[in-house]
XYZ file of C-alpha atoms in Angstrom:
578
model
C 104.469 154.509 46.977
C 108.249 153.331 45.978
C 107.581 150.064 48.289
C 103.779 149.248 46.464
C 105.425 149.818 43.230
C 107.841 147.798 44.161
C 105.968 145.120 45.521
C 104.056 144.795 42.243
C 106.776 144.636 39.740
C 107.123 141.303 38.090
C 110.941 140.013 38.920
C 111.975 137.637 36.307
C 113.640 134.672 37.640
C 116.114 132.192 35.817
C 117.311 132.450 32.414
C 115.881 134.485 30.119
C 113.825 132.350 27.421
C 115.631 131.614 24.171
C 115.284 128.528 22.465
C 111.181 128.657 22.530
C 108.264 127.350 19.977
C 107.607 131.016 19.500
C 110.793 131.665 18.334
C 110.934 128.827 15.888
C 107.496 129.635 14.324
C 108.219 133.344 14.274
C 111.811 132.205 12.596
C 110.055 129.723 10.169
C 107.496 132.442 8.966
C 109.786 135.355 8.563
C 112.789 132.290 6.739
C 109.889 131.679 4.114
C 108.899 135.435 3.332
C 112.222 136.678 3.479
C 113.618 134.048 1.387
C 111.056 134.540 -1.358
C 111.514 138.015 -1.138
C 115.604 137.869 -1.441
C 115.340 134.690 -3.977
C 112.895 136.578 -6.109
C 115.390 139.946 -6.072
C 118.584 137.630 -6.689
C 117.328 136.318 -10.014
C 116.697 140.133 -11.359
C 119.641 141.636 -9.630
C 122.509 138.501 -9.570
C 123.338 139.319 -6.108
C 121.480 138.934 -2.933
C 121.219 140.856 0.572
C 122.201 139.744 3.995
C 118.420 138.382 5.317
C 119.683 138.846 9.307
C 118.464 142.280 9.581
C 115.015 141.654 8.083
C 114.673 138.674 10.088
C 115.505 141.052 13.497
C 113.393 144.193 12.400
C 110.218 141.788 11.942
C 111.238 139.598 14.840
C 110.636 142.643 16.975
C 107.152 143.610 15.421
C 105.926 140.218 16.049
C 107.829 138.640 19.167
C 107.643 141.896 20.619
C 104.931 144.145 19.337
C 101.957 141.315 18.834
C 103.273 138.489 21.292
C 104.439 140.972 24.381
C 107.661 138.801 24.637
C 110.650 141.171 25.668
C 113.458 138.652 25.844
C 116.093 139.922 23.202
C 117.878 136.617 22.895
C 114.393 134.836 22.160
C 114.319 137.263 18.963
C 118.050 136.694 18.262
C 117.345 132.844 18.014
C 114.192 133.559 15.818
C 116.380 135.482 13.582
C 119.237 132.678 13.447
C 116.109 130.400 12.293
C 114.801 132.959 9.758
C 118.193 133.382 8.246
C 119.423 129.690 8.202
C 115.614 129.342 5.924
C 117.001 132.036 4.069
C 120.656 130.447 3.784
C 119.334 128.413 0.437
C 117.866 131.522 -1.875
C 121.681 132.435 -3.007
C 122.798 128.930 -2.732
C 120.405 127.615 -5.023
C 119.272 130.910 -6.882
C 123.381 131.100 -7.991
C 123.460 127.501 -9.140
C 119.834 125.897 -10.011
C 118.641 127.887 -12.437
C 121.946 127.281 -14.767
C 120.146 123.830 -15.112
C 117.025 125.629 -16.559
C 119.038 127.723 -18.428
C 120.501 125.268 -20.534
C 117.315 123.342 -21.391
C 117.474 120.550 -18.940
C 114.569 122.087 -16.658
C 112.904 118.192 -17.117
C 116.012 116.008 -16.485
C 116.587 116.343 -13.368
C 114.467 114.730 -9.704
C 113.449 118.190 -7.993
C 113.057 116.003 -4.979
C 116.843 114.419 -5.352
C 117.877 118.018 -5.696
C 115.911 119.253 -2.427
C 117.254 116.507 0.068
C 120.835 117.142 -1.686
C 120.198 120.811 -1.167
C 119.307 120.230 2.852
C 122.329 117.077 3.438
C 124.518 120.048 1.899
C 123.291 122.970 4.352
C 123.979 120.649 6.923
C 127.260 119.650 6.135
C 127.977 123.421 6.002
C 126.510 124.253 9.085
C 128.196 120.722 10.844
C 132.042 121.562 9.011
C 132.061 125.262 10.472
C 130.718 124.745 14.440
C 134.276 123.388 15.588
C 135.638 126.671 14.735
C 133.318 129.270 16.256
C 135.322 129.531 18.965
C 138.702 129.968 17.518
C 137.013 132.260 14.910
C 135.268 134.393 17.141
C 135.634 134.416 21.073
C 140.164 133.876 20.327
C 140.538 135.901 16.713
C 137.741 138.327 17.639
C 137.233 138.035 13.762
C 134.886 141.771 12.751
C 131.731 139.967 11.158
C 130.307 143.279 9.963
C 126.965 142.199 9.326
C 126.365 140.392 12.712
C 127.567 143.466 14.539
C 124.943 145.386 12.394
C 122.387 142.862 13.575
C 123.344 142.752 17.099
C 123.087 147.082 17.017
C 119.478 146.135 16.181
C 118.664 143.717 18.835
C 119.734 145.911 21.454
C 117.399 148.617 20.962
C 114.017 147.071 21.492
C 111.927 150.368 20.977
C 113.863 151.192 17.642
C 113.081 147.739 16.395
C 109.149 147.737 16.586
C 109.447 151.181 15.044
C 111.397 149.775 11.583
C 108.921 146.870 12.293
C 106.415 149.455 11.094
C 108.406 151.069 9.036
C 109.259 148.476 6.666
C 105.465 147.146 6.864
C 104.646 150.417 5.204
C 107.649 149.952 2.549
C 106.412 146.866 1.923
C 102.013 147.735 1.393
C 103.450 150.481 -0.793
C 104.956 148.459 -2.679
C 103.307 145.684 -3.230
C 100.276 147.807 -4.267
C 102.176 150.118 -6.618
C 103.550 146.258 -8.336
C 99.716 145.110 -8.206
C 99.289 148.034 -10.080
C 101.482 147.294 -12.521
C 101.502 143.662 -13.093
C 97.579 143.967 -13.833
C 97.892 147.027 -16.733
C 101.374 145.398 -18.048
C 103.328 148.443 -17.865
C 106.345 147.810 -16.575
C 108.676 150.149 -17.781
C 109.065 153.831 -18.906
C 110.473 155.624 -22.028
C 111.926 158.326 -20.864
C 114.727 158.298 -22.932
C 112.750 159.025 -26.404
C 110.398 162.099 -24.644
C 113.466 164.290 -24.116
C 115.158 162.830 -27.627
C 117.867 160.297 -26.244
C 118.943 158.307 -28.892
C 117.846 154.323 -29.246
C 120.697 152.771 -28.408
C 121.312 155.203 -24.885
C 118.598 153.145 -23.669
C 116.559 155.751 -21.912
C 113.993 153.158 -20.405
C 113.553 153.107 -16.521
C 112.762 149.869 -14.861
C 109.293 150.502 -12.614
C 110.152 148.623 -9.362
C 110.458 150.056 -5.895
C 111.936 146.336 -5.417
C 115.403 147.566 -7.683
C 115.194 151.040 -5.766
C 115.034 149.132 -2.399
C 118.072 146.822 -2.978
C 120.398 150.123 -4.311
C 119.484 151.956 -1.340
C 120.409 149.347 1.109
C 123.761 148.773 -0.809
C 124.738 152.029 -0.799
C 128.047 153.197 -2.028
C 128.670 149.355 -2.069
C 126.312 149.722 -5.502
C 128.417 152.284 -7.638
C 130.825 149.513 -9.732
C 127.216 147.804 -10.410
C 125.837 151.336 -11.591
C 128.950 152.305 -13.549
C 128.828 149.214 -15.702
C 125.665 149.634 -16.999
C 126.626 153.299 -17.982
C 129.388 152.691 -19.493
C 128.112 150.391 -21.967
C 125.070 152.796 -22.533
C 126.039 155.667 -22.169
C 129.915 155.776 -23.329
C 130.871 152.920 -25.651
C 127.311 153.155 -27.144
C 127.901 156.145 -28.290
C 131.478 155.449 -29.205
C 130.645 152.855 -31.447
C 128.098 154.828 -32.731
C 130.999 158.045 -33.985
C 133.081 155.155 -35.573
C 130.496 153.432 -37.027
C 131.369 149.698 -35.453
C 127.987 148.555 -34.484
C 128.137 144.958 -34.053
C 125.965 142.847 -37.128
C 122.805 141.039 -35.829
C 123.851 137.415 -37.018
C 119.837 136.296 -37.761
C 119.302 139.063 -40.483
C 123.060 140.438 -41.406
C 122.385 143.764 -40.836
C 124.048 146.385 -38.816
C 121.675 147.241 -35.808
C 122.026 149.719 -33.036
C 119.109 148.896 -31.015
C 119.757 148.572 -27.504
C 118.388 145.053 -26.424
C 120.549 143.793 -29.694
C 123.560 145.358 -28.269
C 123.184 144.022 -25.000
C 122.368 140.288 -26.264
C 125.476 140.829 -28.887
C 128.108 142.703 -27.024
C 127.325 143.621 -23.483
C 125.851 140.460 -21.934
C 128.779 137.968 -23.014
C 131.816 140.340 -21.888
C 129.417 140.915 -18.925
C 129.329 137.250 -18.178
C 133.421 136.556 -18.870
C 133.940 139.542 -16.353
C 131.717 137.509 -13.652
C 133.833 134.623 -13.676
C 136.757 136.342 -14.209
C 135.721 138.408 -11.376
C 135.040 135.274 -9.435
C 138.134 133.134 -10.060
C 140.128 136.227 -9.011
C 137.875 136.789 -5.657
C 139.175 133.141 -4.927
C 142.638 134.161 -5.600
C 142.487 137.141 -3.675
C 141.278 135.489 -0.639
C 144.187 133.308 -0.680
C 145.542 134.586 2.432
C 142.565 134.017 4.177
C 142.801 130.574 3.406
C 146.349 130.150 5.061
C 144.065 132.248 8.085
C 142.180 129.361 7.947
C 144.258 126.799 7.965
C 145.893 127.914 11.065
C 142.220 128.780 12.982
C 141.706 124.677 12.433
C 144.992 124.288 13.736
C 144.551 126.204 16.854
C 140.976 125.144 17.046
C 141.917 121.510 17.336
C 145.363 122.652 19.741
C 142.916 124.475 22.108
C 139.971 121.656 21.944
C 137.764 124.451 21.269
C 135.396 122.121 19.394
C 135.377 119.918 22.308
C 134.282 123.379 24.517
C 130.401 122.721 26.473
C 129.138 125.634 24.732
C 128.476 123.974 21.369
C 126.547 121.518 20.677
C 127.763 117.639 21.729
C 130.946 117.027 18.718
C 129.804 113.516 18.602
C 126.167 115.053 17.432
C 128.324 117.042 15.013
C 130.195 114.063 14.060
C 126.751 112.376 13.540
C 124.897 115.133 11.183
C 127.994 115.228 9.269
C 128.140 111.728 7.959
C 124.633 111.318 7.594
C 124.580 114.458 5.576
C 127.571 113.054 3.673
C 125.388 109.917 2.802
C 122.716 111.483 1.601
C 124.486 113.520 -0.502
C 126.464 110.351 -1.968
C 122.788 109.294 -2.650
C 122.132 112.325 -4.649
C 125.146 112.204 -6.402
C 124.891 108.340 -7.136
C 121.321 109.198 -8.536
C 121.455 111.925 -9.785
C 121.569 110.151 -13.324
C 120.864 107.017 -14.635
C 123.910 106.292 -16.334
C 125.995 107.617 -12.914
C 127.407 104.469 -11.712
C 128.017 103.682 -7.838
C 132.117 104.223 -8.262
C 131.481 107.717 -9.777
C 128.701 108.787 -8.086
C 130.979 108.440 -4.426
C 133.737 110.167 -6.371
C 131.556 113.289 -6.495
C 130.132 113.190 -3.292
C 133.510 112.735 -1.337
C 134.855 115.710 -3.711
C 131.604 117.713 -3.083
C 131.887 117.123 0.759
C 136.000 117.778 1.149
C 135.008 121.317 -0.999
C 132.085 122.175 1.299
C 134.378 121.787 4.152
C 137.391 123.741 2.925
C 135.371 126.548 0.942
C 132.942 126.847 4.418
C 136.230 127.595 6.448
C 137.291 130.037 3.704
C 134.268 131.980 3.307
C 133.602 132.367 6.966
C 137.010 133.928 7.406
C 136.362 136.311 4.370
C 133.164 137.319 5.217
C 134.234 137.548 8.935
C 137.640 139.996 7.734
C 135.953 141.942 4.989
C 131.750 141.215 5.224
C 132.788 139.951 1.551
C 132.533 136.583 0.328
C 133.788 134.849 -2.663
C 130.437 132.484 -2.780
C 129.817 132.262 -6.552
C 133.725 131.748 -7.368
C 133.590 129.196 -5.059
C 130.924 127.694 -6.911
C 131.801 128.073 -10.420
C 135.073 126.187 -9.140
C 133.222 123.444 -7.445
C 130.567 123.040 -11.059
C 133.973 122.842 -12.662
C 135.390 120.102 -10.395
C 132.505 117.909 -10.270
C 132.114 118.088 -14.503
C 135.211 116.690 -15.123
C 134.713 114.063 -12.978
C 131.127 113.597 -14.612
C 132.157 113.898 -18.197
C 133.276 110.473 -18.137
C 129.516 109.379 -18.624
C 129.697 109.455 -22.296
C 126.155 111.925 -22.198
C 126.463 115.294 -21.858
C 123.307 116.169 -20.164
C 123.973 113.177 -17.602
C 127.102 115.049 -17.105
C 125.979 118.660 -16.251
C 122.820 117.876 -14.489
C 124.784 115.688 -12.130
C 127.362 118.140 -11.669
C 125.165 121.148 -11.219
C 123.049 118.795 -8.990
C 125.828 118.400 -6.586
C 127.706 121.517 -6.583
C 124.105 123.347 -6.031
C 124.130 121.658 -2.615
C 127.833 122.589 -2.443
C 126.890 126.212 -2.456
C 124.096 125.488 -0.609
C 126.733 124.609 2.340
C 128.809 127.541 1.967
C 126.012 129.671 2.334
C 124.946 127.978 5.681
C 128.273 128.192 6.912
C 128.671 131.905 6.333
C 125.358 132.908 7.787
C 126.045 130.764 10.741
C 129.158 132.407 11.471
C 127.490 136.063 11.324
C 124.650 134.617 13.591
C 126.788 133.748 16.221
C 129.069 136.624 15.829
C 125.701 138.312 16.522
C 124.789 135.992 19.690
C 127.639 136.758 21.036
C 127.529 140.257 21.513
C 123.964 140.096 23.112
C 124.636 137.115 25.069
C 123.149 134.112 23.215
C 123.740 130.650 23.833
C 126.011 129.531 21.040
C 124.821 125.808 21.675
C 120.908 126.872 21.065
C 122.158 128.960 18.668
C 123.819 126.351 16.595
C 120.070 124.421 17.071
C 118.205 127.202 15.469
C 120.651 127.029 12.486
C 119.955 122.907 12.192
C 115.931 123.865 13.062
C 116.021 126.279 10.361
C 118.406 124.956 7.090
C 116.145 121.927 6.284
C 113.052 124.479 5.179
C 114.562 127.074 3.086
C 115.504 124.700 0.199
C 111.955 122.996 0.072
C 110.670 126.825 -0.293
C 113.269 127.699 -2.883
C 112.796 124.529 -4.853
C 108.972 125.440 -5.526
C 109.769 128.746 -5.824
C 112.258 128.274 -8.695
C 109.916 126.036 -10.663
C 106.746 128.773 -9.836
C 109.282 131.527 -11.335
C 110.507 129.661 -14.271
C 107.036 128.363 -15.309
C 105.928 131.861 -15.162
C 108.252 134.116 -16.521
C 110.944 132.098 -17.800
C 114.650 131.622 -15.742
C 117.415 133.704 -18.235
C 114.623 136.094 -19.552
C 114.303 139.701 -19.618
C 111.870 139.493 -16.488
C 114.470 136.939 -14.398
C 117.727 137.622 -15.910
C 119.342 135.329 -13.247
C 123.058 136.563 -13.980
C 124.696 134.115 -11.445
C 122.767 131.305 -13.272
C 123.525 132.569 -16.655
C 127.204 132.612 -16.040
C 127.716 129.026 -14.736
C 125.571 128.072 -17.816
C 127.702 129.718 -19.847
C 130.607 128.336 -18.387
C 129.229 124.560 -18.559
C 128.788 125.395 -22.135
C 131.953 126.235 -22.438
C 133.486 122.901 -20.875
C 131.398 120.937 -22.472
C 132.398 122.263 -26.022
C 129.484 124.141 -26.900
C 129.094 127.330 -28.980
C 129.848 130.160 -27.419
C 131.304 133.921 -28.053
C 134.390 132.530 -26.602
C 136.710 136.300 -27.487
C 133.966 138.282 -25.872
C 133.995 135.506 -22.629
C 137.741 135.837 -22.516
C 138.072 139.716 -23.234
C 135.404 140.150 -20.274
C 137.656 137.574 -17.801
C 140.200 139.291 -18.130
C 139.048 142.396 -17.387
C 136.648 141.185 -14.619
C 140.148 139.219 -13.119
C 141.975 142.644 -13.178
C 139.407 144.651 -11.839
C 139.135 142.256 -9.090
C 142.355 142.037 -8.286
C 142.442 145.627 -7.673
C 139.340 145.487 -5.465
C 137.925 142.165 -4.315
C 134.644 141.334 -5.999
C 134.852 144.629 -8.158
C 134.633 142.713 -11.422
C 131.573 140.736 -10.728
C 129.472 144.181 -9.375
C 131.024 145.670 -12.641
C 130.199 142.319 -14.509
C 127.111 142.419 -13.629
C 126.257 146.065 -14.865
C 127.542 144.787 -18.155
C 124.959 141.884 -18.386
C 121.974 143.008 -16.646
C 119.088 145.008 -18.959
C 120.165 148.757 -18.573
C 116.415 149.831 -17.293
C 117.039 147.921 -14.412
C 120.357 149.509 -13.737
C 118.808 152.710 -13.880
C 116.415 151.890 -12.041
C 118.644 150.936 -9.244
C 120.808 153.762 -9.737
C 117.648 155.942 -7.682
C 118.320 154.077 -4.828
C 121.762 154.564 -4.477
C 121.485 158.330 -5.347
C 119.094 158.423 -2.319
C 121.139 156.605 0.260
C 124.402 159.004 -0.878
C 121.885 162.211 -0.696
C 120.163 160.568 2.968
C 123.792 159.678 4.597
C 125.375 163.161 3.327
C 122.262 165.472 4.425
C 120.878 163.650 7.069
C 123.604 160.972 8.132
C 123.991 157.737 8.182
C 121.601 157.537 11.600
C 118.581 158.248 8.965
C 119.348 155.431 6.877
C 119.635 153.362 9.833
C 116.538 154.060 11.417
C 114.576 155.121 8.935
C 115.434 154.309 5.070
C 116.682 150.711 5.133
C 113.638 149.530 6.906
C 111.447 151.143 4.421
C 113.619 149.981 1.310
C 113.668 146.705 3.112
C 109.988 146.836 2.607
C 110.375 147.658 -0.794
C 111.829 144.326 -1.385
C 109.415 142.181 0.215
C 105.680 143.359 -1.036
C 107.193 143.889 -4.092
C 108.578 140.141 -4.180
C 105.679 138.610 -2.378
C 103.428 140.246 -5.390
C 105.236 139.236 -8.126
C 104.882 135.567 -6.787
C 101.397 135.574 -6.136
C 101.224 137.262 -9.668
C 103.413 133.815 -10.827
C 101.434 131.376 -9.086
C 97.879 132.890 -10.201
C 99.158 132.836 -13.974
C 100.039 129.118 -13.557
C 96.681 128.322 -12.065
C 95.386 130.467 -14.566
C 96.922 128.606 -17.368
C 95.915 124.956 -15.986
C-alpha cells in the first residue's frame, strides 16, 4: 500500500511558482476592491488600514480555494501586487481631495495628476529598494504588520477559512447598506428616546463599515474614541453649566445644537490638533531619521544595493529618472502660468523629499508599525507653496503645489508598503527581486482607480461633507488657507496645535487619533466606538486567537461590501442624474 501510494503522489520539482499571471490578475483584482474599499473608509474615518492582510485572506480563497494553486509564495506575490494597487488610496485620499475642498475641483488635469501620482509611486518604490537589505536581512528591523501577514500565509487552511469568513462580513454588509442607502435612513436618534440632551449628540452612525474599522484597530482606537466624547459628552455639557455656548455668526444667536458646535468649536481645534499632531510625529521620529541616515551609509559600505537579490540597480537607476521626468512634467504643467525654471524647482524638491521622507517612514513604520505619513505631507504641501507662491495667482499656486506633493505622498506610501511586503517575503521565503516586480506591476493601477474614484465620490456626495468628511483633506486645506492668507479661525487652529503637538509628543501620533475625534461628526465616533468595545470584550473573553481567526476577517468584510455599495450607490446616482 505505502509503495502504490507512494508511487502516485505528485513530487513537485524545481522552484515553487511565484511570479505567475495568476498571481498578477488575482493581485490586480483584489488592489482595485481593496483600494476602493480602504479609499472609501479613509475619507469618513481620516485614517486608513494596512490592505496586506485583506489582500492575503482573499488571495487564499481565490489562488487557493477556486484555482487549486498551493504555492504560498505565489499568494505572497499576489498580495505584494494587491497592496502596491492599494499603496495610492491614503496617498491620494490624504492629499487630493484638499484640492476639492477648496473649490478648485475644475482647475486642475486629472490626467496630469494620475501620471504624477504613478512617476511618484515609482520613485518611492525605486528610492527605498537599495536599502532592503540593510533594513531588513542586517538591522532585522520588527515590521509589525508584515510579520502579521506572513502569520497568515503560513497557515493555508486558516486562510481559506477567513476567506469565507470575511465573504460573509462583507454580503452582510453590503445588504444591510443596500438597505439603507435605498430608504435614506442613515442614522439613529437614540439620544432623544431616553431624553439626552441636543447638544450630547445621541445619534448613532448606521454602518457596519465604522464598526469594522474600530474592531480591527482595537485598543489602537481609544484616543480616536475619547475625542469625540470629550467634546460631547464633557465640555458640551460644561459649556452648557456656564452658559458659554459659542454664537452662530450667520444669525447672532447663541445655539447649542450639536452640528453648530462641531462646525464652530470642535472641527477647527480638531483640525489645529491634526497638524499639530503631525508636525510633532515628524519631530518625534527624529531619531529615526539619524537611523536612517546611517542604514544608507552602511547600505552603500556593504554594496547591499549592488546584492543579486534585487532587482538590476541600473534598472533602479533607470525607473528613477524617468519617474523624476515625468514628474518635472507634471510639475512644469501643472499650471499655465508655471514657468519651465519653477516648475524643475518643484520637481527636484518633490523628488529629494520623496527620497528622504521614504527612508524615514520605512524605518518608523519598520521600529514602531507607525508612520508619520500625513506630517510628512503637510510639510512637503508647505514646501512646494512657497516655492509656487511666486506665480502671482493663488489658485495656480495651490493646485500646483497640492498637485505635486499628492504624488509626494503617493511615494511615501509605496515605499512603506514595500518595505512591510518584503519584510513579509522574507519570512516565508520570497524572492525579494520578484518581489520588488510585483510592487512596480502593481503601483501604476491603484492611482488610475483612485483618481475615478475620487471624482465618482465627490460628484456624489460631496468631498468635506457630512457623508465624506475627509479629515486628512480638510486639514491640508485648512492649512493652504492659512498660507495663503485666507480667513480662518486662526486661535482655535493654534489652541488645537498646540495641544495636538503636546499630546503627540507624549505618544507618537496621539494628537492626530485625538484630533481626529475632535473633527469627525460624533455619530460616527459612536458608531465606531461598538467596534472597539467588541474587540476589548473578544480579546479579554475569548483572546486575542478569536480576533485573529475569526473577528478581523469578518470586520474586514464589513469594510468592503459596505464600501463596494456605497460606490455602486455613487456611480448609479451620477448616471442617474445624466
Amino acid at each position: 500500500m505505502e509503495s502504490t501510494a507512494s508511487s502516485t503522489a505528485v513530487v513537485r520539482h524545481g522552484p515553487y511558482p511565484e511570479l505567475t499571471w495568476a498571481a498578477i490578475l488575482v493581485g490586480y483584482f483584489l488592489g482595485v476592491i481593496i483600494a476602493i474599499s480602504i479609499g472609501y473608509a479613509a475619507l469618513i474615518l481620516g485614517f486608513s488600514i494596512e490592505g496586506s492582510e485583506l489582500a492575503a485572506i482573499l488571495g487564499f480563497g481565490i489562488l487557493r480555494g477556486i484555482l487549486r494553486r498551493n504555492s504560498i509564495i505565489e499568494n505572497n506575490i499576489a498580495q505584494t501586487v494587491a497592496s502596491a494597487v492599494n499603496g495610492a488610496s491614503s496617498g491620494m485620499m490624504f492629499s487630493v481631495p484638499a484640492i476639492f475642498i477648496l473649490g478648485y475641483g475644475t482647475d486642475f488635469n486629472p490626467v496630469l495628476l494620475t501620471f504624477g501620482a504613478i512617476a511618484g509611486a515609482f520613485l518611492g518604490i525605486g528610492f527605498i529598494i537599495p536599502l532592503r537589505k540593510q533594513m531588513i536581512d542586517y538591522e532585522r528591523l520588527t515590521y509589525p504588520g508584515g510579520v502579521a501577514v506572513a502569520t497568515i500565509l503560513k497557515s493555508p487552511g486558516a486562510g481559506i477559512q477567513k476567506a469565507m469568513l470575511l465573504i460573509g462580513g462583507a454580503l452582510l454588509s453590503g445588504g444591510l447598506h443596500a438597505v439603507s442607502q435605498s430608504t435614506g435612513v442613515d442614522n439613529w436618534d437614540l439620544g432623544s428616546l431616553i431624553g439626552m440632551p441636543g447638544y450630547m449628540n445621541g445619534v448613532w452612525y448606521l454602518s457596519l463599515l465604522t464598526i469594522g474599522v474600530g474592531y480591527i484597530a482595537g485598543k489602537g482606537g481609544v484616543a480616536f474614541i475619547i475625542g469625540g466624547y470629550v467634546c460631547y459628552w464633557i465640555l458640551a455639557p460644561m459649556l452648557a453649566g456656564l452658559e458659554m455656548f459659542p454664537v452662530d455668526p450667520a444669525t447672532g444667536a447663541v445655539t447649542d445644537e450639536p452640528n453648530a458646535l462641531r462646525l464652530l468649536l470642535f472641527r477647527p481645534v480638531g483640525i489645529g490638533m491634526l497638524i499639530g499632531g503631525a508636525v510633532a510625529g515628524v519631530v518625534m521620529a527624529f531619531p529615526m531619521i539619524v537611523s536612517a541616515v546611517r542604514s544608507m551609509q552602511n547600505a552603500a559600505k556593504s554594496e547591499a544595493a549592488m546584492s543579486r537579490d534585487e532587482m538590476p540597480i541600473k534598472l533602479l537607476y533607470t525607473a528613477i529618472v524617468g519617474a523624476a521626468v515625468l514628474l518635472a512634467v507634471m510639475a512644469v504643467m501643472s499650471t499655465d502660468k508655471m514657468g519651465l525654471g519653477r516648475g524643475l524647482v518643484m520637481a527636484v524638491v518633490g523628488t529629494l523629499w520623496v527620497w528622504i521622507a521614504g527612508v524615514i517612514l520605512s524605518e518608523a513604520i519598520g521600529r514602531t508599525n507607525w508612520s508619520p505619513l500625513s506630517g510628512m505631507t503637510l510639510i512637503a504641501v508647505t514646501i512646494l507653496i512657497f516655492i509656487s507662491s511666486g506665480l502671482g495667482d493663488t489658485t495656480a499656486a495651490i493646485v500646483s503645489a497640492v498637485m505635486v506633493g499628492a504624488a509626494a505622498c503617493v511615494a511615501m506610501s509605496q515605499a512603506t508598503d514595500l518595505m512591510l511586503d518584503l519584510k513579509t517575503g522574507y519570512l516565508v521565503g520570497a524572492t525579494p527581486r520578484k518581489q520588488q516586480m510585483g510592487q512596480f506591476i502593481g503601483a501604476w493601477l491603484g492611482p488610475i482607480v483612485i483618481i475615478f474614484l475620487i471624482f465618482i465620490l465627490h460628484e456624489a456626495y460631496v468631498l468635506g461633507s457630512d457623508k465624506l468628511p475627509a479629515p486628512q483633506g480638510q486639514a491640508l486645506a485648512s492649512m493652504v488657507n492659512g498660507i495663503m492668507g485666507g480667513d480662518v479661525p486662526a486661535q482655535k487652529y493654534l489652541a488645537g496645535a498646540g495641544l495636538g503637538a503636546m499630546l503627540s509628543l507624549f505618544q507618537p501620533g496621539l494628537g492626530i487619533t485625538v484630533g481626529l475625534g475632535f473633527y469627525l461628526p460624533f455619530n460616527i465616533v459612536l458608531t465606531y466606538s461598538l467596534g472597539t468595545a467588541l474587540r476589548v470584550i473578544s480579546d479579554y473573553k475569548l483572546g486575542q486567537g478569536y480576533a485573529e481567526n475569526t473577528g478581523i476577517p469578518v470586520t474586514a468584510g464589513f469594510i468592503v461590501g459596505e464600501a463596494l455599495v456605497g460606490v455602486g450607490y455613487a456611480i448609479s446616482m451620477i448616471i442617474t442624474a445624466v
